[in-house]
């Protein structure tokens, strides 16, 4: 019996081992679960790298927008400067009030009186215009971030806002008007009192064509600005030490002074107020 019991007992143990219990049968299907459970974690480094690339792209796009805005701002100011030039020549043009939005949140409202490309804007402050305003300001072009035109519809009324090519008579008129206005600003009545008012002269050889007259017009305007800045800096006696300025064709654009005569060569390259002012100052020391 013991033998049979052992035999049958062993058989029961074997049967028990081969036949799963209800609990084991329930758990058996979930045995492969550990293989499906792990989820690949999102690696933070590739995500940060992707965000960095996105930020770099946005920065590059913004730089492109800023360059575009800069060109547009300069274009608008060039058009307003042209409008001022046409007004000085006697043409009936509308008065345009503008607001220059400057760096660091500052702004300035008035009328554009003159514009030196890529350098500065001359503004008559307030809404009265240059003839009725005693306040003017030079604005460094690099500080201008936006231009707001208060009555933009008047710009649309102009048939041609693009700067016209100056004729020889236009330049001659400018050569007479600017030095007279400059003399009267610092030495009122100099001509009537027998003094030696400032005068501009031109050697027309090589300058009496459309590109030559345009370059000459720009050089004359910059020369006037430079002499005004120098007189404000060193005193009005400057205009008695430089009594005439001669303009002629040259290999490059530059200014110099010998004795009481200034010489401006008109050639390739844009004239700048700062360069001309330094050259005139060096010549009168």
Coordinates of N, CA and C in Angstrom, one line a residue, residues 41-225:
X41 N 11.9 55.9 -24.4 CA 11.8 57.3 -23.8 C 12.2 58.3 -24.9
X42 N 11.6 59.5 -24.8 CA 11.9 60.5 -25.8 C 13.2 61.1 -25.4
X43 N 14.2 61.0 -26.3 CA 15.5 61.5 -25.9 C 15.5 63.1 -25.9
X44 N 15.9 63.7 -24.8 CA 15.8 65.1 -24.7 C 16.8 65.9 -25.6
X45 N 18.0 65.3 -25.8 CA 19.0 66.0 -26.5 C 18.6 66.2 -28.0
X46 N 18.1 65.2 -28.7 CA 17.6 65.5 -30.1 C 16.6 66.6 -30.1
X47 N 15.7 66.6 -29.1 CA 14.6 67.6 -29.0 C 15.2 69.0 -28.9
X48 N 16.2 69.1 -28.0 CA 16.8 70.4 -27.8 C 17.5 70.8 -29.0
X49 N 18.2 69.9 -29.7 CA 18.9 70.2 -30.9 C 17.9 70.7 -32.0
X50 N 16.7 70.1 -32.0 CA 15.7 70.5 -33.0 C 15.2 71.9 -32.7
X51 N 15.0 72.2 -31.4 CA 14.6 73.5 -31.0 C 15.6 74.5 -31.3
X52 N 16.9 74.2 -31.1 CA 18.0 75.1 -31.4 C 18.0 75.4 -32.9
X53 N 17.9 74.4 -33.7 CA 17.9 74.6 -35.2 C 16.7 75.5 -35.6
X54 N 15.5 75.3 -34.9 CA 14.4 76.1 -35.2 C 14.6 77.6 -34.8
X55 N 15.2 77.8 -33.6 CA 15.5 79.1 -33.2 C 16.5 79.8 -34.1
X56 N 17.5 79.1 -34.5 CA 18.5 79.6 -35.5 C 17.8 80.0 -36.8
X57 N 16.9 79.2 -37.3 CA 16.2 79.5 -38.5 C 15.4 80.8 -38.3
X58 N 14.7 80.9 -37.1 CA 13.9 82.1 -36.9 C 14.7 83.3 -36.8
X59 N 15.9 83.2 -36.1 CA 16.8 84.3 -36.0 C 17.3 84.8 -37.4
X60 N 17.6 83.8 -38.3 CA 18.0 84.1 -39.6 C 16.9 84.8 -40.4
X61 N 15.7 84.3 -40.2 CA 14.5 84.9 -40.9 C 14.3 86.3 -40.4
X62 N 14.5 86.5 -39.1 CA 14.3 87.9 -38.5 C 15.4 88.8 -39.1
X63 N 16.6 88.3 -39.2 CA 17.7 89.2 -39.8 C 17.3 89.6 -41.2
X64 N 16.8 88.7 -41.9 CA 16.4 89.0 -43.3 C 15.3 90.0 -43.3
X65 N 14.3 89.9 -42.4 CA 13.2 90.9 -42.3 C 13.8 92.3 -41.9
X66 N 14.7 92.3 -41.0 CA 15.3 93.5 -40.5 C 16.1 94.2 -41.7
X67 N 16.8 93.4 -42.5 CA 17.5 94.0 -43.7 C 16.5 94.6 -44.6
X68 N 15.3 93.8 -44.8 CA 14.3 94.3 -45.7 C 13.7 95.6 -45.2
X69 N 13.4 95.6 -43.9 CA 12.8 96.8 -43.3 C 13.8 98.0 -43.5
X70 N 15.1 97.8 -43.2 CA 16.0 98.8 -43.4 C 16.0 99.4 -44.8
X71 N 16.0 98.5 -45.8 CA 15.9 99.1 -47.1 C 14.7 99.8 -47.4
X72 N 13.5 99.4 -46.9 CA 12.3 100.1 -47.1 C 12.3 101.4 -46.4
X73 N 12.9 101.5 -45.2 CA 12.9 102.8 -44.4 C 13.8 103.8 -45.2
X74 N 14.9 103.3 -45.7 CA 15.8 104.2 -46.5 C 15.1 104.7 -47.8
X75 N 14.3 103.8 -48.4 CA 13.6 104.1 -49.6 C 12.5 105.2 -49.3
X76 N 11.8 105.1 -48.2 CA 10.8 106.1 -47.9 C 11.4 107.4 -47.6
X77 N 12.6 107.4 -46.9 CA 13.2 108.6 -46.5 C 13.8 109.3 -47.8
X78 N 14.3 108.5 -48.7 CA 14.8 109.0 -50.0 C 13.7 109.7 -50.7
X79 N 12.5 109.1 -50.7 CA 11.4 109.7 -51.4 C 11.0 111.0 -50.7
X80 N 11.0 111.0 -49.4 CA 10.6 112.3 -48.7 C 11.7 113.3 -48.9
X81 N 12.9 112.9 -48.9 CA 14.0 113.9 -49.2 C 13.9 114.5 -50.6
X82 N 13.5 113.6 -51.6 CA 13.2 114.1 -52.9 C 12.1 115.1 -52.9
X83 N 11.0 114.8 -52.2 CA 9.9 115.8 -52.0 C 10.4 117.1 -51.5
X84 N 11.3 117.1 -50.5 CA 11.8 118.4 -50.0 C 12.6 119.1 -51.0
X85 N 13.4 118.4 -51.8 CA 14.2 119.0 -52.9 C 13.3 119.7 -53.9
X86 N 12.2 119.0 -54.2 CA 11.3 119.6 -55.2 C 10.6 120.8 -54.6
X87 N 10.3 120.8 -53.3 CA 9.7 122.0 -52.7 C 10.7 123.1 -52.7
X88 N 12.0 122.9 -52.5 CA 12.9 124.0 -52.5 C 13.1 124.6 -53.9
X89 N 12.9 123.8 -54.9 CA 13.0 124.3 -56.3 C 11.8 125.1 -56.7
X90 N 10.8 125.2 -55.8 CA 9.6 126.1 -56.1 C 8.4 125.3 -56.6
X91 N 8.5 124.0 -56.7 CA 7.4 123.2 -57.1 C 6.3 123.1 -56.0
X92 N 5.1 123.1 -56.4 CA 4.0 123.0 -55.4 C 3.8 121.5 -55.0
X93 N 4.2 121.2 -53.9 CA 4.1 119.8 -53.4 C 3.4 119.8 -52.0
X94 N 2.7 118.7 -51.7 CA 2.0 118.7 -50.4 C 3.0 118.6 -49.2
X95 N 2.6 119.1 -48.1 CA 3.4 119.0 -46.9 C 3.1 117.7 -46.2
X96 N 4.2 116.9 -46.0 CA 4.0 115.6 -45.4 C 4.6 115.6 -44.0
X97 N 3.8 115.3 -43.0 CA 4.3 115.2 -41.7 C 4.6 113.7 -41.4
X98 N 5.8 113.5 -40.9 CA 6.2 112.1 -40.6 C 6.7 112.0 -39.2
X99 N 6.7 110.8 -38.7 CA 7.2 110.4 -37.4 C 8.3 109.4 -37.6
X100 N 9.5 109.7 -37.1 CA 10.6 108.8 -37.1 C 10.6 108.0 -35.8
X101 N 10.5 106.7 -35.9 CA 10.6 105.9 -34.7 C 12.1 105.5 -34.6
X102 N 12.7 105.9 -33.5 CA 14.1 105.7 -33.3 C 14.4 104.5 -32.4
X103 N 15.7 104.1 -32.3 CA 16.1 103.1 -31.4 C 15.8 103.4 -29.9
X104 N 15.7 102.4 -29.1 CA 15.4 102.6 -27.7 C 14.1 103.2 -27.4
X105 N 13.1 103.2 -28.3 CA 11.8 103.6 -28.1 C 11.5 105.1 -28.3
X106 N 12.5 105.9 -28.7 CA 12.2 107.3 -28.9 C 11.6 107.5 -30.3
X107 N 11.0 108.7 -30.4 CA 10.3 109.1 -31.7 C 10.5 110.6 -31.9
X108 N 10.3 111.0 -33.1 CA 10.5 112.4 -33.5 C 9.5 112.7 -34.6
X109 N 8.7 113.8 -34.5 CA 7.7 114.1 -35.5 C 8.0 115.5 -36.1
X110 N 7.9 115.6 -37.4 CA 8.1 116.8 -38.1 C 8.1 116.6 -39.6
X111 N 8.9 117.4 -40.3 CA 8.9 117.4 -41.7 C 10.3 117.1 -42.2
X112 N 10.5 116.2 -43.1 CA 11.8 116.0 -43.7 C 12.2 117.1 -44.6
X113 N 13.4 117.7 -44.2 CA 13.9 118.9 -45.0 C 15.0 118.5 -45.9
X114 N 15.8 117.5 -45.5 CA 16.8 117.0 -46.4 C 17.2 115.6 -46.0
X115 N 17.8 114.9 -46.9 CA 18.2 113.5 -46.6 C 19.5 113.2 -47.3
X116 N 20.5 112.8 -46.5 CA 21.8 112.3 -47.0 C 21.8 110.8 -47.1
X117 N 21.8 110.2 -48.2 CA 21.7 108.7 -48.3 C 22.7 108.0 -47.4
X118 N 22.1 107.0 -46.7 CA 22.9 106.1 -45.8 C 23.6 106.9 -44.7
X119 N 23.2 108.1 -44.4 CA 23.9 108.9 -43.4 C 22.9 109.6 -42.4
X120 N 22.2 110.5 -42.9 CA 21.4 111.3 -41.9 C 20.1 111.9 -42.6
X121 N 19.2 112.3 -41.7 CA 18.0 113.0 -42.1 C 17.9 114.3 -41.3
X122 N 17.6 115.4 -42.1 CA 17.4 116.7 -41.4 C 15.9 116.9 -41.2
X123 N 15.5 117.1 -40.0 CA 14.1 117.2 -39.7 C 13.8 118.6 -39.1
X124 N 12.7 119.2 -39.7 CA 12.1 120.4 -39.0 C 11.1 119.9 -38.0
X125 N 11.3 120.2 -36.8 CA 10.4 119.6 -35.7 C 9.1 120.3 -35.6
X126 N 8.1 119.6 -35.2 CA 6.8 120.1 -35.1 C 6.0 120.0 -36.4
X127 N 5.0 120.7 -36.5 CA 4.1 120.6 -37.7 C 4.1 121.9 -38.5
X128 N 5.1 122.8 -38.3 CA 5.1 124.1 -38.9 C 6.0 124.1 -40.1
X129 N 6.8 123.1 -40.3 CA 7.7 123.2 -41.5 C 8.9 124.0 -41.2
X130 N 9.9 124.0 -42.1 CA 11.2 124.7 -41.9 C 11.0 126.2 -41.8
X131 N 10.2 126.7 -42.7 CA 10.1 128.2 -42.8 C 9.5 128.8 -41.5
X132 N 8.7 128.0 -40.8 CA 8.0 128.6 -39.6 C 8.5 127.9 -38.4
X133 N 9.6 127.2 -38.4 CA 10.1 126.5 -37.3 C 11.5 126.9 -37.0
X134 N 11.8 127.1 -35.7 CA 13.2 127.4 -35.4 C 14.0 126.2 -34.9
X135 N 13.3 125.1 -34.8 CA 13.9 123.9 -34.3 C 14.1 122.8 -35.5
X136 N 15.4 122.5 -35.7 CA 15.7 121.4 -36.6 C 16.6 120.4 -35.9
X137 N 16.6 119.2 -36.5 CA 17.5 118.2 -35.9 C 18.0 117.3 -37.0
X138 N 19.3 116.9 -36.8 CA 19.9 115.9 -37.6 C 19.7 114.6 -37.0
X139 N 19.3 113.6 -37.7 CA 19.0 112.3 -37.2 C 19.9 111.3 -37.9
X140 N 20.7 110.6 -37.1 CA 21.5 109.5 -37.7 C 20.7 108.4 -38.2
X141 N 20.9 108.1 -39.5 CA 20.0 107.1 -40.2 C 20.1 105.8 -39.5
X142 N 21.2 105.4 -38.9 CA 21.3 104.1 -38.3 C 20.4 103.9 -37.1
X143 N 19.9 105.1 -36.5 CA 19.0 105.0 -35.4 C 17.5 104.9 -35.8
X144 N 17.2 105.0 -37.0 CA 15.8 105.0 -37.5 C 15.4 103.6 -37.8
X145 N 14.4 103.1 -37.1 CA 13.9 101.8 -37.3 C 12.6 101.7 -38.0
X146 N 11.8 102.8 -38.1 CA 10.6 102.9 -38.8 C 10.2 104.3 -39.1
X147 N 9.4 104.5 -40.1 CA 8.9 105.8 -40.5 C 7.4 105.7 -40.6
X148 N 6.7 106.6 -39.9 CA 5.2 106.7 -40.0 C 4.8 108.0 -40.7
X149 N 4.0 107.8 -41.8 CA 3.6 109.0 -42.6 C 2.2 109.3 -42.2
X150 N 2.0 110.5 -41.6 CA 0.7 110.8 -41.1 C -0.4 111.0 -42.1
X151 N -0.1 111.5 -43.3 CA -1.1 111.7 -44.3 C -0.6 111.1 -45.6
X152 N -0.5 109.8 -45.6 CA 0.1 109.0 -46.7 C -0.7 109.2 -48.0
X153 N -2.0 109.5 -47.9 CA -2.7 109.6 -49.1 C -2.2 110.8 -50.0
X154 N -1.5 111.7 -49.4 CA -0.9 112.8 -50.2 C 0.2 112.3 -51.1
X155 N 0.9 111.3 -50.6 CA 2.0 110.7 -51.4 C 1.4 110.1 -52.7
X156 N 0.2 109.5 -52.6 CA -0.3 108.9 -53.7 C -0.8 109.9 -54.8
X157 N -1.0 111.1 -54.4 CA -1.4 112.1 -55.3 C -0.3 112.6 -56.2
X158 N 1.0 112.4 -55.8 CA 2.1 112.8 -56.6 C 2.3 111.9 -57.8
X159 N 2.4 112.5 -59.0 CA 2.6 111.7 -60.2 C 3.9 111.0 -60.3
X160 N 4.9 111.6 -59.7 CA 6.3 111.0 -59.8 C 7.1 111.4 -58.5
X161 N 7.3 110.4 -57.7 CA 8.0 110.7 -56.5 C 9.5 110.3 -56.7
X162 N 9.8 109.5 -57.7 CA 11.2 109.1 -58.0 C 12.0 110.4 -58.3
X163 N 13.2 110.4 -57.7 CA 14.0 111.6 -57.8 C 14.3 111.9 -59.3
X164 N 14.0 113.1 -59.8 CA 14.2 113.3 -61.2 C 15.7 113.6 -61.5
X165 N 16.2 113.4 -62.7 CA 17.6 113.7 -63.0 C 17.7 115.2 -63.1
X166 N 18.6 115.8 -62.4 CA 18.8 117.3 -62.4 C 19.3 117.8 -63.7
X167 N 18.8 118.9 -64.2 CA 19.3 119.5 -65.3 C 20.5 120.4 -64.9
X168 N 21.2 120.9 -65.9 CA 22.3 121.8 -65.6 C 21.8 123.1 -64.8
X169 N 20.7 123.6 -65.2 CA 20.1 124.8 -64.6 C 19.7 124.4 -63.1
X170 N 19.2 123.2 -62.9 CA 18.9 122.8 -61.5 C 20.2 122.9 -60.6
X171 N 21.3 122.4 -61.1 CA 22.5 122.4 -60.4 C 23.0 123.8 -60.2
X172 N 22.9 124.6 -61.2 CA 23.4 126.0 -61.1 C 22.6 126.8 -60.0
X173 N 21.3 126.5 -60.0 CA 20.4 127.2 -59.0 C 20.9 126.7 -57.6
X174 N 21.1 125.4 -57.5 CA 21.6 124.9 -56.2 C 22.9 125.5 -55.8
X175 N 23.8 125.7 -56.7 CA 25.1 126.3 -56.5 C 25.0 127.7 -56.0
X176 N 24.0 128.4 -56.4 CA 23.8 129.8 -56.0 C 23.1 129.9 -54.6
X177 N 22.1 129.0 -54.5 CA 21.2 129.1 -53.3 C 21.9 128.6 -52.0
X178 N 22.6 127.4 -52.1 CA 23.1 126.9 -50.8 C 24.2 127.7 -50.2
X179 N 25.2 128.2 -50.9 CA 26.2 129.0 -50.2 C 25.7 130.3 -49.7
X180 N 24.7 130.9 -50.4 CA 24.0 132.1 -49.9 C 23.3 131.9 -48.6
X181 N 22.5 130.8 -48.6 CA 21.8 130.5 -47.4 C 22.7 130.2 -46.2
X182 N 23.9 129.6 -46.5 CA 24.8 129.2 -45.4 C 25.5 130.5 -44.9
X183 N 25.9 131.4 -45.8 CA 26.5 132.7 -45.4 C 25.5 133.5 -44.5
X184 N 24.3 133.6 -45.0 CA 23.3 134.4 -44.3 C 23.0 133.8 -42.9
X185 N 23.1 132.5 -42.8 CA 22.9 131.8 -41.5 C 23.9 132.2 -40.4
X186 N 25.2 132.3 -40.9 CA 26.3 132.6 -39.9 C 26.8 134.0 -40.0
X187 N 26.7 134.7 -41.2 CA 27.1 136.0 -41.4 C 26.1 136.8 -42.1
X188 N 25.0 137.2 -41.4 CA 23.9 137.9 -42.1 C 24.4 139.2 -42.7
X189 N 24.0 139.5 -43.9 CA 24.4 140.8 -44.6 C 25.8 140.8 -45.0
X190 N 26.5 139.7 -45.1 CA 27.9 139.7 -45.5 C 28.1 140.3 -46.9
X191 N 27.3 140.0 -47.8 CA 27.4 140.5 -49.2 C 27.1 142.0 -49.2
X192 N 26.1 142.4 -48.6 CA 25.7 143.8 -48.6 C 26.7 144.7 -47.9
X193 N 27.4 144.1 -46.9 CA 28.4 144.9 -46.2 C 29.8 144.9 -46.8
X194 N 29.9 144.3 -48.0 CA 31.1 144.4 -48.7 C 32.1 143.2 -48.3
X195 N 31.6 142.2 -47.6 CA 32.4 141.1 -47.3 C 32.6 140.1 -48.4
X196 N 33.1 138.9 -48.1 CA 33.3 137.9 -49.1 C 32.4 136.7 -48.8
X197 N 31.2 136.7 -49.3 CA 30.3 135.6 -49.0 C 30.8 134.3 -49.7
X198 N 30.5 133.2 -49.1 CA 30.8 131.9 -49.6 C 30.3 131.7 -51.0
X199 N 31.0 131.1 -51.9 CA 30.5 130.8 -53.3 C 31.0 129.4 -53.7
X200 N 30.2 128.8 -54.5 CA 30.5 127.5 -55.1 C 30.7 127.7 -56.6
X201 N 31.7 127.0 -57.2 CA 32.0 127.1 -58.6 C 32.2 125.7 -59.1
X202 N 31.9 125.5 -60.4 CA 32.0 124.2 -61.0 C 32.8 124.2 -62.3
X203 N 33.7 123.2 -62.4 CA 34.4 122.9 -63.7 C 33.5 121.8 -64.3
X204 N 32.8 122.1 -65.4 CA 31.8 121.2 -65.9 C 32.4 120.1 -66.8
X205 N 33.6 120.1 -67.0 CA 34.2 119.1 -67.9 C 34.0 117.7 -67.2
X206 N 33.4 116.8 -67.9 CA 33.1 115.5 -67.4 C 31.9 115.4 -66.4
X207 N 31.3 116.5 -66.1 CA 30.2 116.5 -65.2 C 28.8 116.9 -65.8
X208 N 28.8 117.3 -67.1 CA 27.6 117.8 -67.7 C 26.9 116.7 -68.4
X209 N 26.6 115.6 -67.7 CA 25.7 114.6 -68.2 C 24.9 114.1 -67.1
X210 N 23.9 113.2 -67.3 CA 23.0 112.8 -66.2 C 23.7 112.2 -65.0
X211 N 24.6 111.2 -65.2 CA 25.2 110.7 -63.9 C 26.2 111.7 -63.3
X212 N 26.8 112.6 -64.2 CA 27.7 113.6 -63.6 C 27.0 114.6 -62.8
X213 N 25.8 115.1 -63.4 CA 25.0 116.1 -62.6 C 24.4 115.6 -61.4
X214 N 24.0 114.3 -61.4 CA 23.5 113.7 -60.2 C 24.6 113.6 -59.1
X215 N 25.8 113.1 -59.5 CA 26.9 113.0 -58.5 C 27.3 114.4 -58.0
X216 N 27.3 115.4 -58.9 CA 27.6 116.8 -58.5 C 26.6 117.3 -57.6
X217 N 25.3 117.1 -57.8 CA 24.3 117.6 -56.9 C 24.4 117.0 -55.5
X218 N 24.7 115.7 -55.4 CA 25.0 115.0 -54.2 C 26.2 115.6 -53.5
X219 N 27.3 115.9 -54.2 CA 28.5 116.4 -53.6 C 28.2 117.9 -53.1
X220 N 27.5 118.6 -53.8 CA 27.2 120.0 -53.4 C 26.4 120.0 -52.1
X221 N 25.4 119.1 -52.0 CA 24.5 119.0 -50.8 C 25.4 118.6 -49.6
X222 N 26.2 117.6 -49.8 CA 27.1 117.1 -48.7 C 28.1 118.2 -48.3
X223 N 28.6 118.9 -49.2 CA 29.6 120.0 -48.9 C 28.9 121.1 -48.0
X224 N 27.7 121.4 -48.4 CA 27.0 122.4 -47.6 C 26.7 121.9 -46.2
X225 N 26.3 120.7 -46.0 CA 26.1 120.1 -44.7 C 27.4 120.1 -43.9

